[in-house]
Structure formats: C-alpha cells, structure tokens
Amino acid sequence: MLTRSRPRHRLTTAFAALALLTTGGALQASVGATSAHAATTYNILFDDGHAEEAGNADWIISTSKPDPLSEDSSPSSETDWTGALSSWGVDLQKTGNYSMKTATSALTYGGSSTTDLSKFNALVLPEPNTLFTTAEKTAIMNFVKAGGGLFMISDHTGADRNNDGYDAVEIFNDLMTNNSVDSTDPFGFSVDTLDISSGYPAAISDSTDPVLHGSFGTVTKSLIADGTTATLKPADNSSVKGLLYRSGYSGNTGAFFATSTFGSGRVAFWGDTSPVDDGTGQSGNTLYDGWNDTGATNAPLALNATEWLAGASGSSGGGGGGGGGTCTAAQLLGNPGFESGNTTWTASSGVITNSSSEAARTGSYKAWLDGYGSAHTDTLSQSVTIPSGCSATLSFYLHVDTAETSTSTAYDKLTVTAGSTTLATYSNLNAASGYVLKSFDVSSLAGTTATIKFTGVEGSTLQTSFVLDDTALNVS
C-alpha cells in the first residue's frame, strides 16, 4: 500500500490535451438514428464534400444533392442522372434495393442531419481531395467500427486536383494513421505513393468471394489509367485480403483492389477512379469511360463491392453503423489494456502510465487516476459506438489503493459512466490488495455513440489511487 503522496512521475500526455480539445465535447453520448427505410433497402452515401468535383473530376452520381431522385425519380439510363458516377448510381437505383444520397458538407456520425452516417449502410469516398477534419475522421472510423461499410477509391500520387497540397493517397493514409479511434493500422493496409500509367489488374481465383462473385456478375479484371496500389499488412489486421493485383504482383504488394474489416464493419479499397468513371458528366470535365471498358469488368466490381459493404450480399457483417442489422461479436474499445500508451483514450495528464509505483494487471501500462494526497480530479474516457441489436457488456479490472483509514466515510471517489448513465461509484472504502473484475450490462446503449468515462475525485489529504487495466466492451 502507498503511504505517501505520490510525486508527479508520470509521462507527459500532450496527446490527451489535444484529444480533449478536438473530440471531447462532440463525443458525449449522441443519439443513434435508425434507418430511414425498410430493412430491405440499403442506404448508400456518396461523399461530395471534399473537392470530388475539383479540376477535371466529376465524382458524383447526380447534380441533384442530396437526393438524386430530384433530378429523375425513375432513371432508366445513366444519362438520366448527371455525373461521372451516374452509371453506378442508376444501376443501384434500378434494383429497387438501394437508396442513395450525396453529402456536401462535413461528415458526422450520431447526429440528426439527413446525411448523418448513422442513417446509412455504406459510405463511398470517391477520390477526396481535401483532408478530413479530426471530427470527420472520428465519425468515419466509429461508423465502420459499428458496422458500416467504407469504400475508399484513390487515384495516383500527385493527383492534387484543387492544388491544396493533398491528394487522395495522402488523405486516405492520414485517415488510417491519424485518427482518435484507432491509428495502429486499423484496416491492415496502406496506400502506395505510385503513379501507374496503365494496366489491367487481374482477380485472384476465389469462387466464394462475394465481391468477385456477387449478384451483379463475375469479376475478372479491372483497369488502371494512372492509379496506385496498396501494401497489405496482415500482421496488423488478419482480415485484409487482396482481390485484384497489378501484373507481376501478389501477396502483400501490388493490391489494386483490397477488402478488410474493422470492428463490426467492412472496408474496400480501389486504387483508381478511372474504373468507375462512366465517361459522361458535367460539361468542361475530361472524363474516361472505364465503367464500360471492354477489357475489364469494372461495373460488377463496383456494384458487388457496394452490395458487400452494405451487408446486402447475404453474408455476416456490414449492415450499417446506425440502424439495425445482425450483430457481429466484437470487442469495441481501442487500446483496451493501455499498452499503446497515450492513444485512443482521452485522459488527464499522466493517467496512462507504465510507472512501477503501481503494477499493471497485465503488460506494463495501466490507467492510474488520482493518488496525490491533495485535492485533485483525473478523467479517462473513450467514445464508442454500440451497434443496434447487440447485447453489450462493459468490463474492467480495478485496483483501489488508499492511505485513508476510515471504514465508513468515502473521501475519494471514482465514478464510472456510460453516456448519461452512471454505472457505479467506488471510493477509498473499496480498497483491496489486488485487481477486481467489474462488469456492467450496457445493452440499453445499442444503436448509440456513447462516451465511457472514469472520473476520479480526490480529497485534500491522504491519497487514494484508482488503477484500471484490461478494459473491454464486448458485443454479441
């Protein structure tokens, strides 16, 4: 037991201060929205809020935004909607199983806008040309983690269409390596800084893959017309899989089309926009008809991938990050044992530490709140999205170490909350020699984004340390 106030020996956490500024207020329990359509309708959001029409690009399904049906409510050909992606949109619309919208402003998750990600099964990012904000990256990652599908369509390095210093390669790599949810290679791949002038990447042999053999047809080849590839890192995410490869490449290099999963959601990567360009759009743009290229099968690839990402292909997973769907068993908290240091969690300075003055339950790091022997408050929190229809359990191991001698008065307290619900309050009266497992049913929060938060408040004399390790939020 500690018998004196502990010194300020912890690591400096500049990250925590930044995270509080950028994510704190926006991530407090937000209301999850259910799908606006029947369960048989899959909702797809195409992004047009990040310079997707800059320069010669025209990566939209329709000039009518957010609803393409305002341009033509019953399109029969791709020219009924205006945009280089109109063939894609019209082909989905004609099935009667999909509803599409276009986002023209900041991407959000857990809000009330008509294009909030919680209302959609899949998000298409067709060559964004401006960086996503910190809040947008949090929204995108939480959307996928909760069961949404993410379609990342890149272009070659140097394709900076709005001359702001960023191309799609840099923007996608920034999304995956610089976000508040999981920056430790969450999808298991990185986008290569290449400009490959031409080629017809071939599909792998896998008759069971729903993207290569979906309801829209069989995929054999795609098209590169100034594009790039991805490097796969299965050691970081074992679900990552290359489906089409640049000629002469296989395995972890040269993947032109790849898929992966993250949390309860799905991810697809395509290394060029030329395959989804249908050659028609707004005047003044230089377009190329890759959609109908006779040397490739780009249309089935785009449509099958959309089907898979949205959870419409009949296999498990996908199904939307806000509305209903089958729950996939998963552990949702990032950096649950704190072994990655000051990442993912938002914490007071020094809370996440490998100090030897208090032992971790496993590994080297733990979260140590209070323990100063003076008036002090520490917090530790993480926003998490719990998919609709899931049963959810929050658990953690707690060690309470105190110099207080009272057996009746709670001088120092640790409060545990999930969203606006207080789950438990512990104090110096709960002191014990080791870690004790705590577990709570938080299924009532399914379909919402909530903040799991630990708040330690210490009195003016005699220390109490609240030490946490091996957290988990399991859904099933």
XYZ file of C-alpha atoms in Angstrom:
476
model
C 0.000 0.000 0.000
C 1.193 3.509 -0.751
C 1.615 5.544 2.418
C 2.586 8.901 0.991
C 1.516 11.288 -1.708
C 2.985 10.180 -4.998
C 5.260 12.526 -6.948
C 4.477 13.751 -10.435
C 6.436 10.986 -12.094
C 4.171 10.184 -14.993
C 4.633 10.615 -18.715
C 3.623 13.893 -20.295
C 0.443 13.457 -22.318
C 0.272 16.184 -24.909
C -1.926 13.809 -26.886
C -4.536 13.806 -24.160
C -4.782 17.591 -24.151
C -5.164 17.654 -27.909
C -7.775 14.917 -27.825
C -9.820 16.818 -25.252
C -9.848 19.865 -27.494
C -10.708 18.037 -30.678
C -13.051 15.280 -29.587
C -14.217 15.771 -26.042
C -17.489 17.677 -26.330
C -18.597 16.237 -29.614
C -18.284 12.639 -28.437
C -20.535 12.721 -25.391
C -23.406 10.259 -25.778
C -25.149 11.029 -29.034
C -28.434 9.579 -30.102
C -28.195 6.831 -32.693
C -30.617 7.055 -35.588
C -32.394 4.103 -37.093
C -32.517 3.551 -40.808
C -34.960 5.786 -42.628
C -36.025 2.918 -44.862
C -37.295 -0.619 -44.563
C -34.831 -3.341 -43.718
C -34.684 -4.451 -47.361
C -33.472 -1.038 -48.505
C -29.738 -0.392 -48.242
C -28.724 3.215 -47.806
C -25.577 4.418 -49.567
C -23.957 7.820 -49.038
C -21.646 9.235 -51.721
C -19.318 11.966 -50.499
C -19.050 15.254 -52.376
C -17.833 17.426 -49.531
C -14.099 17.061 -50.139
C -13.395 18.536 -53.586
C -14.620 15.485 -55.507
C -15.535 17.811 -58.393
C -12.282 19.779 -58.440
C -10.341 20.107 -61.680
C -11.361 17.517 -64.258
C -13.031 15.301 -61.663
C -16.765 14.807 -61.575
C -17.144 12.099 -58.952
C -20.866 12.456 -58.289
C -23.892 10.291 -59.064
C -26.117 13.296 -59.810
C -26.046 17.080 -59.798
C -29.145 16.914 -57.605
C -27.966 16.853 -53.992
C -28.518 15.364 -51.529
C -31.221 13.352 -53.324
C -30.525 12.241 -56.917
C -34.197 11.354 -57.355
C -34.914 15.071 -57.634
C -33.122 15.028 -60.994
C -35.016 11.972 -62.207
C -37.157 9.859 -59.891
C -37.109 6.801 -62.126
C -33.850 6.723 -64.126
C -33.556 4.112 -66.857
C -30.164 5.086 -68.291
C -27.059 6.684 -66.815
C -27.694 9.967 -68.642
C -30.893 10.458 -66.615
C -28.571 11.455 -63.778
C -25.639 13.791 -64.443
C -22.206 12.880 -63.156
C -19.242 10.645 -63.912
C -20.570 8.143 -61.348
C -24.157 8.210 -62.591
C -23.931 4.702 -64.106
C -23.066 3.366 -60.680
C -25.933 5.210 -59.041
C -28.509 4.384 -61.685
C -27.613 0.681 -61.722
C -28.151 0.513 -57.968
C -31.372 2.516 -58.182
C -32.835 0.234 -60.813
C -32.611 -2.784 -58.499
C -35.128 -1.212 -56.130
C -32.982 -2.281 -53.173
C -30.901 0.835 -52.662
C -31.458 4.427 -51.628
C -28.681 6.933 -52.314
C -27.788 10.363 -51.063
C -24.899 12.774 -51.620
C -23.123 14.512 -48.754
C -21.904 18.028 -49.491
C -20.878 19.134 -46.001
C -18.847 17.750 -43.103
C -19.330 14.064 -42.377
C -20.892 13.320 -38.982
C -21.934 10.244 -37.067
C -24.651 10.133 -34.423
C -26.300 13.419 -35.423
C -29.647 14.395 -36.873
C -28.806 15.639 -40.378
C -30.242 13.839 -43.393
C -26.753 12.745 -44.430
C -25.523 11.695 -40.978
C -23.633 8.428 -41.302
C -25.853 6.698 -38.753
C -28.588 6.664 -41.401
C -26.500 4.733 -43.942
C -25.181 1.240 -44.527
C -22.165 2.297 -46.580
C -20.104 5.417 -47.318
C -18.353 5.915 -50.677
C -15.318 8.224 -50.728
C -14.559 8.716 -54.454
C -11.111 10.353 -54.541
C -11.424 13.036 -51.858
C -9.080 15.977 -52.423
C -9.211 17.758 -49.071
C -8.156 16.333 -45.716
C -10.847 15.067 -43.384
C -11.071 17.043 -40.174
C -10.344 15.438 -36.821
C -14.081 15.211 -36.110
C -14.775 13.688 -39.535
C -12.109 11.030 -39.092
C -13.604 10.124 -35.735
C -17.049 9.907 -37.349
C -15.848 7.715 -40.233
C -13.911 5.327 -38.031
C -16.730 4.967 -35.494
C -19.206 4.401 -38.323
C -17.157 1.494 -39.660
C -16.417 0.134 -36.202
C -20.150 -0.031 -35.508
C -20.942 -1.984 -38.687
C -20.850 0.491 -41.568
C -19.175 -0.129 -44.920
C -16.409 2.169 -46.191
C -15.449 2.352 -49.874
C -12.109 4.140 -50.380
C -11.391 4.959 -54.021
C -7.988 6.528 -54.569
C -6.076 7.909 -57.536
C -2.393 8.142 -58.326
C 0.026 10.095 -56.166
C 0.241 13.726 -57.268
C -3.430 13.908 -58.330
C -3.966 17.071 -56.299
C -6.890 18.426 -58.286
C -7.506 21.521 -56.155
C -3.823 22.318 -55.534
C -4.132 22.371 -51.760
C -1.096 20.149 -51.210
C -3.004 16.894 -50.651
C -4.032 14.083 -52.971
C -6.233 11.074 -52.250
C -3.248 8.871 -51.394
C -2.169 11.220 -48.619
C -5.731 11.802 -47.451
C -6.526 8.094 -47.068
C -3.227 7.365 -45.329
C -3.911 10.270 -42.977
C -7.364 8.856 -42.188
C -5.870 5.498 -41.257
C -2.857 6.750 -39.279
C -4.049 9.959 -37.657
C -7.456 9.454 -36.074
C -8.721 9.328 -32.494
C -10.328 5.880 -32.750
C -7.507 3.572 -33.918
C -4.358 4.762 -35.675
C -2.467 1.467 -35.383
C -3.040 0.336 -38.975
C -6.723 -0.421 -38.329
C -7.543 -1.812 -41.785
C -4.274 -3.659 -42.366
C -3.061 -1.763 -45.441
C -1.506 1.491 -46.603
C -1.901 3.259 -49.954
C 1.229 3.292 -52.100
C 2.672 6.583 -53.370
C 2.711 5.477 -57.003
C 1.515 6.661 -60.414
C 0.913 3.559 -62.515
C 0.110 4.694 -66.051
C -1.840 1.697 -67.349
C -2.739 -1.922 -66.821
C -5.478 -4.473 -66.312
C -5.127 -5.929 -62.795
C -6.429 -9.482 -62.618
C -8.684 -11.030 -59.995
C -7.492 -13.817 -57.739
C -9.084 -17.242 -58.009
C -11.690 -17.427 -55.243
C -15.121 -18.649 -56.234
C -16.513 -17.948 -52.760
C -15.610 -14.277 -52.527
C -18.825 -12.166 -52.617
C -17.101 -9.183 -54.238
C -15.624 -11.200 -57.099
C -18.748 -13.339 -57.487
C -21.734 -11.260 -56.417
C -25.248 -10.820 -57.704
C -24.077 -8.229 -60.262
C -21.741 -10.639 -62.041
C -18.277 -12.185 -62.015
C -15.156 -10.029 -61.794
C -12.113 -10.989 -63.844
C -10.143 -7.781 -64.393
C -10.115 -4.092 -63.589
C -8.418 -1.098 -65.158
C -5.556 1.210 -64.220
C -5.315 4.517 -66.074
C -2.950 6.459 -63.787
C -3.634 4.886 -60.428
C -1.961 3.266 -57.461
C -1.966 0.124 -55.338
C -1.903 -0.810 -51.665
C 0.558 -2.679 -49.479
C -1.173 -5.207 -47.251
C -0.161 -5.836 -43.649
C -1.983 -8.940 -42.435
C 0.046 -8.950 -39.212
C -1.852 -5.791 -38.260
C -5.277 -6.970 -39.452
C -5.651 -10.611 -40.424
C -8.853 -9.938 -42.380
C -7.166 -7.833 -45.077
C -7.329 -9.504 -48.484
C -6.133 -8.547 -51.955
C -8.713 -9.312 -54.646
C -7.111 -7.855 -57.786
C -3.400 -7.364 -58.367
C -1.202 -5.345 -60.673
C 0.501 -7.594 -63.204
C 3.547 -9.295 -61.694
C 2.443 -8.777 -58.078
C 0.698 -10.913 -55.485
C 0.504 -11.438 -51.736
C 1.095 -8.259 -49.762
C 2.268 -5.983 -52.585
C 0.600 -4.522 -55.646
C -3.001 -4.970 -54.487
C -5.174 -2.826 -56.748
C -8.391 -3.815 -55.001
C -8.485 -4.997 -51.396
C -11.020 -5.637 -48.667
C -10.804 -5.729 -44.894
C -12.903 -5.459 -41.755
C -12.749 -3.195 -38.723
C -14.864 -3.743 -35.626
C -18.248 -4.827 -36.960
C -17.801 -3.068 -40.306
C -16.221 -3.602 -43.709
C -13.721 -1.729 -45.859
C -12.901 -1.810 -49.570
C -10.005 -0.075 -51.354
C -9.683 0.613 -55.091
C -6.549 2.206 -56.495
C -8.028 4.346 -59.278
C -11.159 6.327 -60.111
C -10.959 5.587 -63.829
C -12.789 2.238 -63.470
C -15.896 3.935 -62.022
C -15.847 6.857 -64.492
C -18.668 6.367 -66.992
C -17.399 8.984 -69.450
C -20.303 11.397 -69.075
C -20.911 14.218 -66.666
C -20.966 17.970 -66.387
C -19.550 19.965 -69.266
C -15.943 21.088 -69.027
C -14.622 17.898 -67.450
C -12.245 15.471 -69.151
C -13.754 12.052 -68.482
C -12.990 8.481 -69.485
C -15.419 5.588 -69.828
C -13.820 2.992 -67.601
C -17.190 1.704 -66.435
C -17.829 0.147 -69.857
C -14.225 -0.712 -70.758
C -14.450 -3.999 -72.680
C -11.123 -5.245 -71.330
C -12.338 -5.161 -67.738
C -15.324 -5.936 -65.508
C -15.420 -2.710 -63.539
C -19.199 -2.378 -63.214
C -19.677 -5.759 -61.481
C -16.716 -4.968 -59.225
C -18.154 -1.627 -58.085
C -21.676 -2.986 -57.650
C -20.709 -6.238 -55.932
C -18.443 -4.308 -53.568
C -21.254 -1.908 -52.720
C -23.533 -4.870 -52.073
C -20.952 -6.468 -49.766
C -20.111 -3.256 -47.903
C -23.783 -2.544 -47.246
C -24.400 -6.046 -45.919
C -26.748 -6.852 -48.779
C -24.869 -9.889 -50.072
C -26.236 -12.300 -47.503
C -23.046 -12.898 -45.511
C -22.439 -11.742 -41.958
C -21.220 -8.271 -41.006
C -21.909 -4.912 -42.587
C -25.455 -3.745 -42.304
C -24.993 -0.187 -41.210
C -23.398 1.776 -38.441
C -26.532 3.292 -37.006
C -29.607 1.298 -37.922
C -30.467 -2.348 -37.464
C -28.585 -5.362 -38.708
C -27.106 -8.594 -37.474
C -24.736 -8.115 -34.577
C -21.202 -9.361 -35.085
C -19.404 -10.375 -31.899
C -16.559 -7.943 -31.213
C -14.592 -6.052 -28.582
C -15.094 -2.363 -29.372
C -12.698 -0.393 -27.177
C -9.438 0.758 -28.688
C -6.192 0.270 -26.763
C -8.127 -1.646 -24.076
C -5.085 -2.594 -21.982
C -3.349 0.785 -22.448
C -0.248 -0.924 -23.867
C -0.152 1.531 -26.795
C 0.349 4.363 -24.326
C -1.452 7.643 -24.836
C -3.563 6.676 -27.835
C -7.306 6.266 -28.409
C -8.249 7.293 -24.862
C -8.728 10.901 -23.775
C -7.010 11.210 -20.408
C -5.761 13.723 -17.860
C -2.013 14.268 -17.894
C -0.130 11.249 -16.617
C -3.109 8.915 -16.204
C -1.958 6.350 -18.781
C 1.423 5.287 -17.465
C 3.934 2.477 -17.105
C 5.159 3.734 -13.743
C 6.418 0.960 -11.498
C 4.842 2.596 -8.425
C 1.570 0.829 -9.217
C 1.650 -2.527 -11.013
C -0.344 -3.186 -14.152
C -2.568 -6.243 -14.097
C -1.088 -7.388 -17.426
C 1.638 -5.853 -19.560
C 3.347 -2.639 -18.450
C 0.745 0.102 -18.838
C -2.421 0.865 -16.900
C -4.603 3.905 -16.174
C -3.822 5.447 -12.773
C -6.295 8.051 -11.578
C -5.599 10.231 -8.512
C -3.184 9.154 -5.756
C -1.801 12.608 -4.935
C -2.972 13.106 -1.372
C -4.366 16.521 -2.300
C -7.482 17.863 -3.953
C -7.317 16.521 -7.497
C -9.515 15.295 -10.341
C -8.474 12.858 -13.120
C -10.551 11.665 -16.053
C -10.243 8.878 -18.606
C -12.704 8.451 -21.475
C -13.292 6.916 -24.879
C -16.169 7.294 -27.314
C -17.580 4.034 -28.610
C -20.425 3.173 -30.946
C -22.506 0.158 -29.972
C -24.296 -1.391 -32.963
C -28.046 -1.617 -32.875
C -29.418 -5.027 -31.979
C -26.374 -6.017 -29.942
C -26.070 -7.120 -26.356
C -23.204 -5.185 -24.792
C -21.098 -5.630 -21.665
C -18.552 -3.185 -20.286
C -15.868 -4.710 -18.076
C -12.608 -3.615 -16.483
C -10.255 -4.572 -13.690
C -9.989 -2.092 -10.807
C -7.425 -1.841 -8.028
C -8.102 0.693 -5.260
C -5.106 1.600 -3.101
C -5.603 4.118 -0.278
C -3.915 5.748 2.714
C -7.313 6.610 4.176
C -8.124 4.745 7.426
C -11.858 5.384 7.671
C -14.139 2.371 7.346
C -17.276 4.462 6.935
C -16.533 7.706 5.048
C -15.926 7.886 1.299
C -13.413 10.713 0.979
C -12.154 9.895 -2.524
C -14.396 8.620 -5.324
C -14.225 7.083 -8.789
C -17.384 7.421 -10.884
C -17.972 5.253 -13.958
C -20.416 6.485 -16.603
C -21.598 5.281 -19.988
C -23.173 8.167 -21.844
C -25.506 9.872 -19.370
C -25.854 6.745 -17.205
C -23.838 6.349 -14.008
C -22.862 2.691 -13.768
C -21.035 2.690 -10.429
C -19.175 4.765 -7.871
C -16.172 3.407 -5.980
C -14.215 5.002 -3.139
C -11.442 4.546 -0.638
C -13.810 2.119 1.112
C -13.311 -0.303 -1.803
C -9.578 -0.635 -1.255
C -8.225 -4.128 -1.940
C -4.847 -5.787 -2.312
C -5.266 -6.645 -5.995
C -7.384 -6.086 -9.078
C -11.093 -6.888 -9.019
C -13.158 -7.524 -12.152
C -16.139 -5.191 -12.653
C -18.804 -5.856 -15.285
C -21.931 -3.981 -16.442
C -24.681 -4.637 -18.959
C -24.834 -1.612 -21.294
C -27.138 -3.144 -23.922
C -29.519 -0.215 -23.483
C -26.970 1.913 -25.356
C -27.102 -0.243 -28.506
C -27.562 1.919 -31.580
C -25.872 4.938 -29.981
C -22.465 6.527 -29.725
C -21.630 6.976 -26.049
C -18.620 8.002 -24.021
C -17.294 5.537 -21.476
C -15.806 7.747 -18.760
C -13.972 7.281 -15.480
C -13.776 10.317 -13.170
C -11.611 10.210 -10.049
C -12.041 12.949 -7.453
C -9.614 13.025 -4.537
C -9.952 14.986 -1.281
C -7.435 17.317 0.288
C -5.452 14.810 2.378
C -4.376 11.152 2.231
C -4.084 9.584 -1.194
C -6.400 7.124 -2.912
C -5.305 5.589 -6.206
C -7.834 4.153 -8.641
C -5.922 1.900 -11.058
C -7.630 0.410 -14.144
C -6.453 -2.227 -16.584
C -7.734 -4.663 -19.235
C -10.927 -2.855 -20.187
C -13.390 -4.290 -22.692
C -16.709 -3.516 -24.290
C -17.907 -6.775 -25.766
C -20.932 -7.034 -28.056
C -22.718 -10.125 -29.292
